[in-house]
Amino acid sequence: LALVSCGMHHVLAISARRDILYVWGRGEHGQLGLDIRDSGNKSTPQIAGYFKEGTNLLFAAGGANHSMVVATMPGHDHPSLITWGRGSY
């Protein structure tokens, strides 16, 4: 693994090749980044499927009910910030 980050009740881990984001833990607010119909808790690592082939995951962070990733996307020169989870503050 290249990076592991903990939210309040969930974990994000970037693979050593920086091409896969693994997530597990509490997911009732969508903070795991899984399909909206699969927003329950996960006790084992799951692959978050938001990222296109060729995406380079640079950094991941989790909050109480949200997650974020900084990544370079195929065809883009600059990193992007991608967020998901509970949309309130």
mmCIF file with all atom_site columns, N, CA and C in Angstrom, residues 1-7 10-15 22 24 59-62:
data_model
loop_
_atom_site.group_PDB
_atom_site.id
_atom_site.type_symbol
_atom_site.label_atom_id
_atom_site.label_alt_id
_atom_site.label_comp_id
_atom_site.label_asym_id
_atom_site.label_entity_id
_atom_site.label_seq_id
_atom_site.pdbx_PDB_ins_code
_atom_site.Cartn_x
_atom_site.Cartn_y
_atom_site.Cartn_z
_atom_site.occupancy
_atom_site.B_iso_or_equiv
_atom_site.pdbx_formal_charge
_atom_site.auth_seq_id
_atom_site.auth_comp_id
_atom_site.auth_asym_id
_atom_site.auth_atom_id
_atom_site.pdbx_PDB_model_num
ATOM 1  N N  . LEU A 1 1  ? 0.830   -1.194 0.000  1.00 0.00 ? 1  LEU A N  1
ATOM 2  C CA . LEU A 1 1  ? 0.000   0.000  0.000  1.00 0.00 ? 1  LEU A CA 1
ATOM 3  C C  . LEU A 1 1  ? 0.869   1.250  0.000  1.00 0.00 ? 1  LEU A C  1
ATOM 4  N N  . ALA A 1 2  ? 0.395   2.263  -0.713 1.00 0.00 ? 2  ALA A N  1
ATOM 5  C CA . ALA A 1 2  ? 1.113   3.539  -0.767 1.00 0.00 ? 2  ALA A CA 1
ATOM 6  C C  . ALA A 1 2  ? 0.673   4.470  0.357  1.00 0.00 ? 2  ALA A C  1
ATOM 7  N N  . LEU A 1 3  ? -0.606  4.365  0.778  1.00 0.00 ? 3  LEU A N  1
ATOM 8  C CA . LEU A 1 3  ? -1.123  5.285  1.786  1.00 0.00 ? 3  LEU A CA 1
ATOM 9  C C  . LEU A 1 3  ? -2.339  4.672  2.454  1.00 0.00 ? 3  LEU A C  1
ATOM 10 N N  . VAL A 1 4  ? -2.471  4.880  3.750  1.00 0.00 ? 4  VAL A N  1
ATOM 11 C CA . VAL A 1 4  ? -3.662  4.491  4.508  1.00 0.00 ? 4  VAL A CA 1
ATOM 12 C C  . VAL A 1 4  ? -4.116  5.714  5.276  1.00 0.00 ? 4  VAL A C  1
ATOM 13 N N  . SER A 1 5  ? -5.431  5.984  5.221  1.00 0.00 ? 5  SER A N  1
ATOM 14 C CA . SER A 1 5  ? -5.996  7.131  5.918  1.00 0.00 ? 5  SER A CA 1
ATOM 15 C C  . SER A 1 5  ? -7.266  6.691  6.639  1.00 0.00 ? 5  SER A C  1
ATOM 16 N N  . CYS A 1 6  ? -7.462  7.204  7.838  1.00 0.00 ? 6  CYS A N  1
ATOM 17 C CA . CYS A 1 6  ? -8.634  6.835  8.627  1.00 0.00 ? 6  CYS A CA 1
ATOM 18 C C  . CYS A 1 6  ? -9.589  8.002  8.771  1.00 0.00 ? 6  CYS A C  1
ATOM 19 N N  . GLY A 1 7  ? -10.858 7.724  8.522  1.00 0.00 ? 7  GLY A N  1
ATOM 20 C CA . GLY A 1 7  ? -11.917 8.661  8.859  1.00 0.00 ? 7  GLY A CA 1
ATOM 21 C C  . GLY A 1 7  ? -12.364 8.351  10.281 1.00 0.00 ? 7  GLY A C  1
ATOM 22 N N  . HIS A 1 10 ? -14.164 4.845  9.267  1.00 0.00 ? 10 HIS A N  1
ATOM 23 C CA . HIS A 1 10 ? -13.862 4.144  8.015  1.00 0.00 ? 10 HIS A CA 1
ATOM 24 C C  . HIS A 1 10 ? -12.410 4.361  7.618  1.00 0.00 ? 10 HIS A C  1
ATOM 25 N N  . VAL A 1 11 ? -11.946 3.513  6.715  1.00 0.00 ? 11 VAL A N  1
ATOM 26 C CA . VAL A 1 11 ? -10.540 3.526  6.300  1.00 0.00 ? 11 VAL A CA 1
ATOM 27 C C  . VAL A 1 11 ? -10.469 3.584  4.776  1.00 0.00 ? 11 VAL A C  1
ATOM 28 N N  . LEU A 1 12 ? -9.486  4.336  4.268  1.00 0.00 ? 12 LEU A N  1
ATOM 29 C CA . LEU A 1 12 ? -9.185  4.393  2.841  1.00 0.00 ? 12 LEU A CA 1
ATOM 30 C C  . LEU A 1 12 ? -7.729  3.982  2.668  1.00 0.00 ? 12 LEU A C  1
ATOM 31 N N  . ALA A 1 13 ? -7.447  3.183  1.649  1.00 0.00 ? 13 ALA A N  1
ATOM 32 C CA . ALA A 1 13 ? -6.072  2.745  1.393  1.00 0.00 ? 13 ALA A CA 1
ATOM 33 C C  . ALA A 1 13 ? -5.819  2.779  -0.112 1.00 0.00 ? 13 ALA A C  1
ATOM 34 N N  . ILE A 1 14 ? -4.732  3.416  -0.502 1.00 0.00 ? 14 ILE A N  1
ATOM 35 C CA . ILE A 1 14 ? -4.329  3.495  -1.908 1.00 0.00 ? 14 ILE A CA 1
ATOM 36 C C  . ILE A 1 14 ? -3.319  2.380  -2.173 1.00 0.00 ? 14 ILE A C  1
ATOM 37 N N  . SER A 1 15 ? -3.530  1.644  -3.259 1.00 0.00 ? 15 SER A N  1
ATOM 38 C CA . SER A 1 15 ? -2.635  0.539  -3.618 1.00 0.00 ? 15 SER A CA 1
ATOM 39 C C  . SER A 1 15 ? -1.231  1.056  -3.921 1.00 0.00 ? 15 SER A C  1
ATOM 40 N N  . TYR A 1 22 ? -8.967  1.197  -1.876 1.00 0.00 ? 22 TYR A N  1
ATOM 41 C CA . TYR A 1 22 ? -9.687  0.243  -1.044 1.00 0.00 ? 22 TYR A CA 1
ATOM 42 C C  . TYR A 1 22 ? -10.358 1.012  0.086  1.00 0.00 ? 22 TYR A C  1
ATOM 43 N N  . TRP A 1 24 ? -13.153 0.498  3.655  1.00 0.00 ? 24 TRP A N  1
ATOM 44 C CA . TRP A 1 24 ? -13.932 -0.364 4.527  1.00 0.00 ? 24 TRP A CA 1
ATOM 45 C C  . TRP A 1 24 ? -14.290 0.398  5.785  1.00 0.00 ? 24 TRP A C  1
ATOM 46 N N  . PHE A 1 59 ? -3.448  11.049 -2.983 1.00 0.00 ? 59 PHE A N  1
ATOM 47 C CA . PHE A 1 59 ? -3.700  11.237 -1.559 1.00 0.00 ? 59 PHE A CA 1
ATOM 48 C C  . PHE A 1 59 ? -5.151  10.907 -1.272 1.00 0.00 ? 59 PHE A C  1
ATOM 49 N N  . ALA A 1 60 ? -5.425  10.377 -0.100 1.00 0.00 ? 60 ALA A N  1
ATOM 50 C CA . ALA A 1 60 ? -6.794  10.092 0.343  1.00 0.00 ? 60 ALA A CA 1
ATOM 51 C C  . ALA A 1 60 ? -6.941  10.522 1.790  1.00 0.00 ? 60 ALA A C  1
ATOM 52 N N  . ALA A 1 61 ? -8.126  10.989 2.142  1.00 0.00 ? 61 ALA A N  1
ATOM 53 C CA . ALA A 1 61 ? -8.409  11.382 3.526  1.00 0.00 ? 61 ALA A CA 1
ATOM 54 C C  . ALA A 1 61 ? -9.870  11.113 3.829  1.00 0.00 ? 61 ALA A C  1
ATOM 55 N N  . GLY A 1 62 ? -10.131 10.738 5.069  1.00 0.00 ? 62 GLY A N  1
ATOM 56 C CA . GLY A 1 62 ? -11.492 10.510 5.520  1.00 0.00 ? 62 GLY A CA 1
ATOM 57 C C  . GLY A 1 62 ? -11.838 11.446 6.649  1.00 0.00 ? 62 GLY A C  1
#
